[in-house]
Coordinates of C-alpha atoms in Angstrom, one line a residue:
M501 CA 4.5 -26.7 -10.8
P502 CA 3.7 -28.2 -7.3
G503 CA 6.3 -30.5 -5.9
K504 CA 5.7 -33.9 -4.3
I505 CA 2.6 -33.9 -2.1
P506 CA 3.1 -35.0 1.5
S507 CA 1.4 -38.3 2.2
Q508 CA -0.9 -36.8 4.8
M509 CA -2.3 -34.4 2.3
Q510 CA -5.1 -35.8 0.2
S511 CA -5.6 -34.5 -3.3
H512 CA -9.1 -33.1 -3.9
R513 CA -8.6 -32.0 -7.6
S514 CA -8.1 -34.0 -10.7
E515 CA -4.9 -33.8 -12.7
Q516 CA -6.8 -32.4 -15.6
F517 CA -8.2 -29.7 -13.4
M518 CA -4.8 -28.7 -12.0
V519 CA -3.1 -28.7 -15.4
H520 CA -5.8 -26.4 -16.7
A521 CA -5.6 -24.1 -13.7
M522 CA -1.8 -23.8 -13.9
D523 CA -1.9 -23.2 -17.6
T524 CA -4.6 -20.6 -17.3
W525 CA -3.7 -18.7 -14.2
G526 CA -0.1 -19.6 -13.5
D527 CA 1.3 -16.4 -15.1
S528 CA -1.1 -14.2 -13.2
V529 CA -0.2 -15.9 -9.9
Y530 CA 3.5 -15.7 -10.6
L531 CA 3.4 -12.0 -11.6
V532 CA 1.5 -11.0 -8.5
A533 CA 3.9 -13.0 -6.4
L534 CA 6.9 -11.5 -8.2
S535 CA 5.6 -8.0 -7.7
Q536 CA 5.2 -8.5 -4.0
T537 CA 8.4 -10.5 -3.2
Q538 CA 10.6 -8.9 -6.0
S539 CA 12.4 -12.2 -6.0
A540 CA 12.1 -14.8 -8.8
V541 CA 12.9 -17.6 -6.3
D542 CA 10.4 -16.5 -3.7
A543 CA 7.8 -16.0 -6.4
Q544 CA 8.3 -19.5 -7.6
D545 CA 7.9 -20.8 -4.0
V546 CA 4.8 -18.8 -3.5
S547 CA 3.3 -20.0 -6.8
Q548 CA 4.0 -23.6 -5.8
D549 CA 2.4 -23.1 -2.4
V550 CA -0.7 -21.5 -4.0
F551 CA -1.3 -24.3 -6.4
L552 CA -0.6 -26.9 -3.7
R553 CA -3.3 -25.2 -1.6
L554 CA -5.6 -25.4 -4.6
L555 CA -4.9 -29.1 -5.0
T556 CA -5.8 -29.9 -1.4
S557 CA -8.7 -27.4 -1.1
D558 CA -12.4 -28.3 -1.0
V559 CA -13.5 -24.8 -2.0
P560 CA -16.2 -25.1 -4.7
F561 CA -15.8 -22.5 -7.6
N562 CA -18.8 -21.0 -9.3
D563 CA -16.8 -20.4 -12.5
E564 CA -13.2 -19.7 -13.7
E565 CA -13.3 -16.1 -12.6
H566 CA -14.2 -17.2 -9.1
E567 CA -11.3 -19.7 -9.2
K568 CA -8.8 -17.0 -10.4
A569 CA -9.9 -14.5 -7.7
W570 CA -9.4 -17.3 -5.1
L571 CA -5.9 -18.0 -6.4
L572 CA -4.9 -14.4 -6.4
R573 CA -6.3 -13.9 -2.9
V574 CA -4.3 -16.9 -1.6
T575 CA -1.2 -15.4 -3.5
V576 CA -1.5 -12.1 -1.7
N577 CA -2.0 -13.7 1.7
R578 CA 0.9 -16.1 1.1
C579 CA 3.2 -13.1 0.2
N580 CA 2.1 -11.3 3.4
E581 CA 2.9 -14.5 5.4
L582 CA 6.3 -14.7 3.7
R583 CA 7.0 -11.0 4.5
R584 CA 6.1 -11.5 8.2
M585 CA 8.4 -14.6 8.3
F586 CA 11.2 -12.6 6.7
W587 CA 11.0 -9.8 9.3
R588 CA 10.7 -12.3 12.1
R589 CA 13.9 -14.0 10.9
R590 CA 15.7 -10.7 10.6
V591 CA 14.8 -9.8 14.2
E592 CA 16.0 -13.3 15.4
N593 CA 19.2 -12.9 13.4
V594 CA 19.9 -9.5 15.0
D595 CA 19.4 -11.0 18.4
D596 CA 21.8 -13.8 17.5
V597 CA 24.5 -11.4 16.3
E598 CA 24.2 -9.3 19.4
Q599 CA 25.0 -12.3 21.5
M600 CA 28.1 -13.2 19.5
E601 CA 31.6 -12.4 20.5
P602 CA 33.3 -9.7 18.4
S603 CA 35.6 -12.3 16.9
Q604 CA 32.6 -14.3 15.8
V605 CA 30.9 -11.3 14.2
A606 CA 34.0 -10.4 12.3
S607 CA 34.2 -13.9 10.8
F608 CA 30.5 -14.1 10.0
P609 CA 30.1 -14.6 6.2
L610 CA 28.6 -11.6 4.4
D611 CA 28.1 -13.4 1.1
A612 CA 27.1 -16.8 2.2
H613 CA 24.8 -17.6 -0.7
H614 CA 25.2 -16.3 -4.3
P615 CA 23.5 -18.8 -6.6
S616 CA 24.0 -18.4 -10.3
L617 CA 21.0 -16.9 -12.2
D618 CA 18.5 -19.5 -13.4
P619 CA 16.0 -18.8 -16.2
A620 CA 13.5 -17.2 -13.8
E621 CA 16.1 -14.9 -12.4
E622 CA 17.2 -13.9 -15.9
S623 CA 13.6 -13.2 -16.8
L624 CA 13.3 -11.0 -13.7
S625 CA 16.5 -9.2 -14.7
R626 CA 15.0 -8.4 -18.1
L627 CA 11.8 -7.3 -16.5
E628 CA 13.7 -5.0 -14.0
S629 CA 15.1 -3.1 -17.0
N630 CA 11.5 -2.1 -18.0
E631 CA 10.9 1.5 -16.9
L632 CA 7.2 0.9 -16.0
W633 CA 8.1 -2.1 -13.9
Q634 CA 10.8 -0.2 -12.1
A635 CA 8.2 2.5 -11.3
I636 CA 5.7 0.0 -10.1
C637 CA 8.4 -1.7 -7.9
H638 CA 9.0 1.6 -6.2
L639 CA 5.4 1.6 -5.0
S640 CA 4.6 0.3 -1.5
D641 CA 3.3 -3.3 -1.3
K642 CA -0.3 -2.2 -0.9
L643 CA -0.2 0.2 -3.8
R644 CA 1.7 -2.3 -6.0
V645 CA -0.7 -5.1 -5.7
V646 CA -3.9 -3.1 -6.5
T647 CA -2.1 -1.5 -9.5
L648 CA -1.3 -4.9 -11.0
L649 CA -4.8 -6.3 -10.3
F650 CA -6.4 -3.2 -11.8
Y651 CA -4.2 -2.5 -14.8
V652 CA -2.8 -5.9 -15.7
E653 CA -5.5 -8.3 -14.5
E654 CA -8.2 -5.7 -15.3
Y655 CA -10.2 -6.4 -12.1
P656 CA -12.9 -3.9 -11.0
T657 CA -12.3 -2.2 -7.7
K658 CA -14.9 -4.3 -5.9
Q659 CA -13.3 -7.5 -6.9
I660 CA -9.8 -6.2 -5.9
A661 CA -11.2 -5.3 -2.5
R662 CA -12.3 -8.9 -2.0
I663 CA -8.9 -10.2 -3.1
V664 CA -6.8 -7.9 -0.9
G665 CA -9.2 -7.7 2.0
C666 CA -10.2 -4.1 2.2
R667 CA -13.1 -1.8 1.2
P668 CA -13.6 -0.7 -2.5
A669 CA -13.1 3.0 -1.4
T670 CA -9.7 2.0 0.0
V671 CA -8.8 0.4 -3.3
R672 CA -9.8 3.5 -5.2
S673 CA -7.7 5.6 -2.8
R674 CA -4.7 3.4 -3.3
L675 CA -5.1 3.5 -7.1
N676 CA -5.2 7.3 -7.0
R677 CA -2.1 7.4 -4.9
A678 CA -0.3 4.9 -7.2
R679 CA -1.2 6.9 -10.3
V680 CA 0.2 10.1 -8.7
Q681 CA 3.4 8.3 -7.8
L682 CA 3.8 6.6 -11.1
R683 CA 3.2 9.8 -13.0
A684 CA 5.8 11.6 -10.9
K685 CA 8.2 8.7 -11.6
L686 CA 7.6 8.3 -15.3
E687 CA 7.0 11.9 -16.4
P688 CA 10.0 14.3 -15.9
E689 CA 9.3 17.5 -14.2
E690 CA 9.0 20.5 -16.4
T691 CA 11.6 23.2 -15.8
E692 CA 11.3 26.9 -16.3
E693 CA 13.1 26.6 -19.6
D694 CA 10.6 24.0 -20.8
H695 CA 7.8 26.4 -20.0
E696 CA 9.5 29.2 -21.9
Q697 CA 10.0 26.9 -24.9
E698 CA 6.4 25.9 -24.8
N699 CA 5.3 29.5 -24.7
Y700 CA 7.5 30.3 -27.6
R701 CA 6.0 27.5 -29.7
R702 CA 2.5 28.7 -28.9
V703 CA 3.4 32.3 -29.9
S704 CA 5.0 31.1 -33.1
Y705 CA 2.0 28.9 -33.9
A706 CA -0.4 31.7 -33.2
S707 CA 1.5 34.1 -35.5
Q708 CA 1.4 31.6 -38.3
E709 CA -2.3 31.1 -37.9
R710 CA -3.0 34.8 -37.8
P711 CA -4.3 36.0 -41.2
S712 CA -2.1 38.6 -42.8
S713 CA -3.6 42.1 -43.3

């Protein structure tokens, strides 16, 4: 997954170690990156950066769970860095456009880059059609990442707190808010007619259960 390593970067991990790490945790890293960036291309870039950092890192791992938690923490941090860079570029671009002449703005290409879908983009397109994924994507970044770590990666709240850098109580609060929002998104609201039909079913069922005199 990682690209060519710059000559000034020294590898601290064996090829066997890296292959095992990418085979074991690659999907988890990519899924978290995808949930945070909502872009297959950005998620691939983040995954490559994360495993490059693993390759050049001297961090000793107690076990595989420690290694996975480190990878996911680096993934979350890298996504946050990418988001800050994105907003910084947007601000800079706005400043550039404000300094342009009206004729330059009119000729500025609105669709400058439309690459064809690669397999990763196609996978994202299929994933986006999933109702649960759509609901998760509507969550804020902070709620989305704890939801994935808790329900998909099955981390306890204390471990999630260490990965995302907050208190366990904050994680539990975010999970509760996420559950409320997901339930509202996935479960249609009951109308007055639904209540009337449910009451009718209950009355009918009760009359059938009542012994005849």
